[in-house]
Amino acid sequence: MQYTVFISWLKSLVIEIFAITYNLFKLMIPIIIVVKIIEELGGIEYIGIILEPIMQMVGLPASMGLVWATTLISNIYGGMIIYVTMAIEQPLTVAQVTVLGAMMLYAHALPIELRIAQKAGVRVIYLLLLRVGGALLLGFICHKVYSLGGYLDTPSTSLFNPEVSTNDSLMGWLMLQLETLFKVFLVISALVIFLRLLKSSGIEKLMSWLLKPVLKLLGLGEKTTSITIIGITLGVVYGGSLLINEAKSGRISKMDIFGSLTLLALCHSIIEDTLLIMLLGADITGALYFRVLFALLLTAILVRLAKAISDKTFNKYLVYPKPT
């Protein structure tokens, strides 16, 4: 009897892992290809030119537009590589690197991360405005705080020494993507098992109870606790992929999905990404403290505003009536 129960549990586990992975890869693979085409056609350079005037508004050299453009389309690591090559001829202060880093942390890898959030049921336009607008606002606030107080005006020192790939061929790029996708599969498998253990052991309920005051302040439901924590620590790709599964099952309300993804859009992969940006020479005040505080405050405000508007307006501008 116990053997039959275990086999049934194992079968459902495998089905869930492959369902989540399949849905995620359906989103990621086409976007990875499109981003590669944009890079090869020089699209990122054009975006960098558009961003140049905006960089000056937050106290950064216009040339840093290329760094943020690379980050927006590719990822934080790609932006960091561009930065270290440019910083040799145009070094920044600690304050400037912190401003740039804070913006990179809020808005990066948008093609993939926005599509994942869209699949979970939140509208792309809202998330795009939230992440880019939030990045600019946080960057502007950090710039004003540091410049008015004369803080962090010393030259920055980067500890980031990227490994330059010796294989720039299409096959080399393809193998790198396959390796990345395999790692994503392994992480998702571990997360699904971890979530099941949390539920079966009762730890998930304990976590929800302990975090209830914080969730209440943010306007988030208790059912989003474990997935939100995963997203905050590991990133939108993992937290979002799990939310897609929950949205399809109907176990979490649209409002809770909206609130969870609003928070994850601004505050995710809090350990790894923060450390990466600090390797560039950024200060922890902007890379972590201001970033998290601003994300919590903005989430609390936006969730309350979303609850105050009519269902018709909520469905029309913020979420999709059904997961896409």
PDB file of N, CA and C in Angstrom, residues 195-229:
ATOM      1  N   LEU A 195       9.195  22.615  -2.268  1.00  0.00           N
ATOM      2  CA  LEU A 195       7.869  23.141  -1.948  1.00  0.00           C
ATOM      3  C   LEU A 195       6.948  22.053  -1.418  1.00  0.00           C
ATOM      4  N   ARG A 196       7.043  20.876  -1.992  1.00  0.00           N
ATOM      5  CA  ARG A 196       6.214  19.762  -1.514  1.00  0.00           C
ATOM      6  C   ARG A 196       6.580  19.377  -0.085  1.00  0.00           C
ATOM      7  N   LEU A 197       7.871  19.394   0.202  1.00  0.00           N
ATOM      8  CA  LEU A 197       8.320  19.084   1.558  1.00  0.00           C
ATOM      9  C   LEU A 197       7.845  20.141   2.546  1.00  0.00           C
ATOM     10  N   LEU A 198       7.869  21.404   2.123  1.00  0.00           N
ATOM     11  CA  LEU A 198       7.380  22.483   2.985  1.00  0.00           C
ATOM     12  C   LEU A 198       5.906  22.297   3.318  1.00  0.00           C
ATOM     13  N   LYS A 199       5.129  21.919   2.308  1.00  0.00           N
ATOM     14  CA  LYS A 199       3.688  21.740   2.521  1.00  0.00           C
ATOM     15  C   LYS A 199       3.393  20.527   3.394  1.00  0.00           C
ATOM     16  N   SER A 200       4.039  19.408   3.085  1.00  0.00           N
ATOM     17  CA  SER A 200       3.759  18.170   3.823  1.00  0.00           C
ATOM     18  C   SER A 200       4.237  18.223   5.268  1.00  0.00           C
ATOM     19  N   SER A 201       5.292  18.984   5.524  1.00  0.00           N
ATOM     20  CA  SER A 201       5.839  19.074   6.884  1.00  0.00           C
ATOM     21  C   SER A 201       5.159  20.137   7.732  1.00  0.00           C
ATOM     22  N   GLY A 202       4.356  20.986   7.091  1.00  0.00           N
ATOM     23  CA  GLY A 202       3.683  22.055   7.824  1.00  0.00           C
ATOM     24  C   GLY A 202       4.520  23.308   7.972  1.00  0.00           C
ATOM     25  N   ILE A 203       5.738  23.288   7.417  1.00  0.00           N
ATOM     26  CA  ILE A 203       6.627  24.452   7.527  1.00  0.00           C
ATOM     27  C   ILE A 203       6.068  25.635   6.747  1.00  0.00           C
ATOM     28  N   GLU A 204       5.404  25.353   5.620  1.00  0.00           N
ATOM     29  CA  GLU A 204       4.833  26.428   4.814  1.00  0.00           C
ATOM     30  C   GLU A 204       3.807  27.223   5.622  1.00  0.00           C
ATOM     31  N   LYS A 205       2.973  26.519   6.390  1.00  0.00           N
ATOM     32  CA  LYS A 205       1.977  27.204   7.227  1.00  0.00           C
ATOM     33  C   LYS A 205       2.663  28.032   8.312  1.00  0.00           C
ATOM     34  N   LEU A 206       3.750  27.483   8.862  1.00  0.00           N
ATOM     35  CA  LEU A 206       4.505  28.212   9.885  1.00  0.00           C
ATOM     36  C   LEU A 206       5.123  29.474   9.292  1.00  0.00           C
ATOM     37  N   MET A 207       5.679  29.358   8.086  1.00  0.00           N
ATOM     38  CA  MET A 207       6.265  30.516   7.404  1.00  0.00           C
ATOM     39  C   MET A 207       5.199  31.581   7.145  1.00  0.00           C
ATOM     40  N   SER A 208       4.034  31.143   6.711  1.00  0.00           N
ATOM     41  CA  SER A 208       2.938  32.076   6.438  1.00  0.00           C
ATOM     42  C   SER A 208       2.520  32.802   7.708  1.00  0.00           C
ATOM     43  N   TRP A 209       2.498  32.051   8.815  1.00  0.00           N
ATOM     44  CA  TRP A 209       2.099  32.652  10.093  1.00  0.00           C
ATOM     45  C   TRP A 209       3.142  33.664  10.564  1.00  0.00           C
ATOM     46  N   LEU A 210       4.415  33.311  10.438  1.00  0.00           N
ATOM     47  CA  LEU A 210       5.486  34.205  10.872  1.00  0.00           C
ATOM     48  C   LEU A 210       5.548  35.474  10.021  1.00  0.00           C
ATOM     49  N   LEU A 211       5.274  35.319   8.729  1.00  0.00           N
ATOM     50  CA  LEU A 211       5.367  36.456   7.804  1.00  0.00           C
ATOM     51  C   LEU A 211       4.038  37.181   7.624  1.00  0.00           C
ATOM     52  N   LYS A 212       3.020  36.752   8.340  1.00  0.00           N
ATOM     53  CA  LYS A 212       1.688  37.338   8.175  1.00  0.00           C
ATOM     54  C   LYS A 212       1.672  38.854   8.358  1.00  0.00           C
ATOM     55  N   PRO A 213       2.362  39.406   9.379  1.00  0.00           N
ATOM     56  CA  PRO A 213       2.366  40.878   9.528  1.00  0.00           C
ATOM     57  C   PRO A 213       2.984  41.597   8.329  1.00  0.00           C
ATOM     58  N   VAL A 214       4.081  41.036   7.794  1.00  0.00           N
ATOM     59  CA  VAL A 214       4.739  41.648   6.636  1.00  0.00           C
ATOM     60  C   VAL A 214       3.853  41.545   5.404  1.00  0.00           C
ATOM     61  N   LEU A 215       3.267  40.354   5.204  1.00  0.00           N
ATOM     62  CA  LEU A 215       2.383  40.154   4.056  1.00  0.00           C
ATOM     63  C   LEU A 215       1.178  41.081   4.123  1.00  0.00           C
ATOM     64  N   LYS A 216       0.682  41.289   5.333  1.00  0.00           N
ATOM     65  CA  LYS A 216      -0.473  42.173   5.512  1.00  0.00           C
ATOM     66  C   LYS A 216      -0.118  43.606   5.145  1.00  0.00           C
ATOM     67  N   LEU A 217       1.075  44.046   5.548  1.00  0.00           N
ATOM     68  CA  LEU A 217       1.528  45.399   5.202  1.00  0.00           C
ATOM     69  C   LEU A 217       1.663  45.572   3.694  1.00  0.00           C
ATOM     70  N   LEU A 218       2.100  44.514   3.031  1.00  0.00           N
ATOM     71  CA  LEU A 218       2.294  44.572   1.582  1.00  0.00           C
ATOM     72  C   LEU A 218       1.009  44.305   0.813  1.00  0.00           C
ATOM     73  N   GLY A 219       0.008  43.788   1.503  1.00  0.00           N
ATOM     74  CA  GLY A 219      -1.252  43.474   0.837  1.00  0.00           C
ATOM     75  C   GLY A 219      -1.227  42.149   0.106  1.00  0.00           C
ATOM     76  N   LEU A 220      -0.302  41.246   0.488  1.00  0.00           N
ATOM     77  CA  LEU A 220      -0.172  39.948  -0.180  1.00  0.00           C
ATOM     78  C   LEU A 220      -0.882  38.859   0.607  1.00  0.00           C
ATOM     79  N   GLY A 221      -1.398  37.851  -0.111  1.00  0.00           N
ATOM     80  CA  GLY A 221      -2.059  36.722   0.522  1.00  0.00           C
ATOM     81  C   GLY A 221      -1.060  35.700   1.033  1.00  0.00           C
ATOM     82  N   GLU A 222      -1.486  34.909   2.024  1.00  0.00           N
ATOM     83  CA  GLU A 222      -0.594  33.929   2.639  1.00  0.00           C
ATOM     84  C   GLU A 222      -0.182  32.817   1.676  1.00  0.00           C
ATOM     85  N   LYS A 223      -1.014  32.522   0.681  1.00  0.00           N
ATOM     86  CA  LYS A 223      -0.723  31.425  -0.246  1.00  0.00           C
ATOM     87  C   LYS A 223       0.490  31.711  -1.133  1.00  0.00           C
ATOM     88  N   THR A 224       0.876  32.962  -1.212  1.00  0.00           N
ATOM     89  CA  THR A 224       2.019  33.319  -2.066  1.00  0.00           C
ATOM     90  C   THR A 224       3.346  33.292  -1.312  1.00  0.00           C
ATOM     91  N   THR A 225       3.306  32.987  -0.011  1.00  0.00           N
ATOM     92  CA  THR A 225       4.497  33.116   0.832  1.00  0.00           C
ATOM     93  C   THR A 225       5.714  32.377   0.292  1.00  0.00           C
ATOM     94  N   SER A 226       5.603  31.058   0.141  1.00  0.00           N
ATOM     95  CA  SER A 226       6.776  30.259  -0.234  1.00  0.00           C
ATOM     96  C   SER A 226       7.289  30.612  -1.626  1.00  0.00           C
ATOM     97  N   ILE A 227       6.373  30.819  -2.581  1.00  0.00           N
ATOM     98  CA  ILE A 227       6.794  31.142  -3.948  1.00  0.00           C
ATOM     99  C   ILE A 227       7.440  32.521  -4.001  1.00  0.00           C
ATOM    100  N   THR A 228       6.889  33.473  -3.254  1.00  0.00           N
ATOM    101  CA  THR A 228       7.468  34.816  -3.217  1.00  0.00           C
ATOM    102  C   THR A 228       8.873  34.780  -2.625  1.00  0.00           C
ATOM    103  N   ILE A 229       9.052  33.996  -1.575  1.00  0.00           N
ATOM    104  CA  ILE A 229      10.375  33.860  -0.957  1.00  0.00           C
ATOM    105  C   ILE A 229      11.368  33.262  -1.952  1.00  0.00           C
TER     106      ILE A 229
END
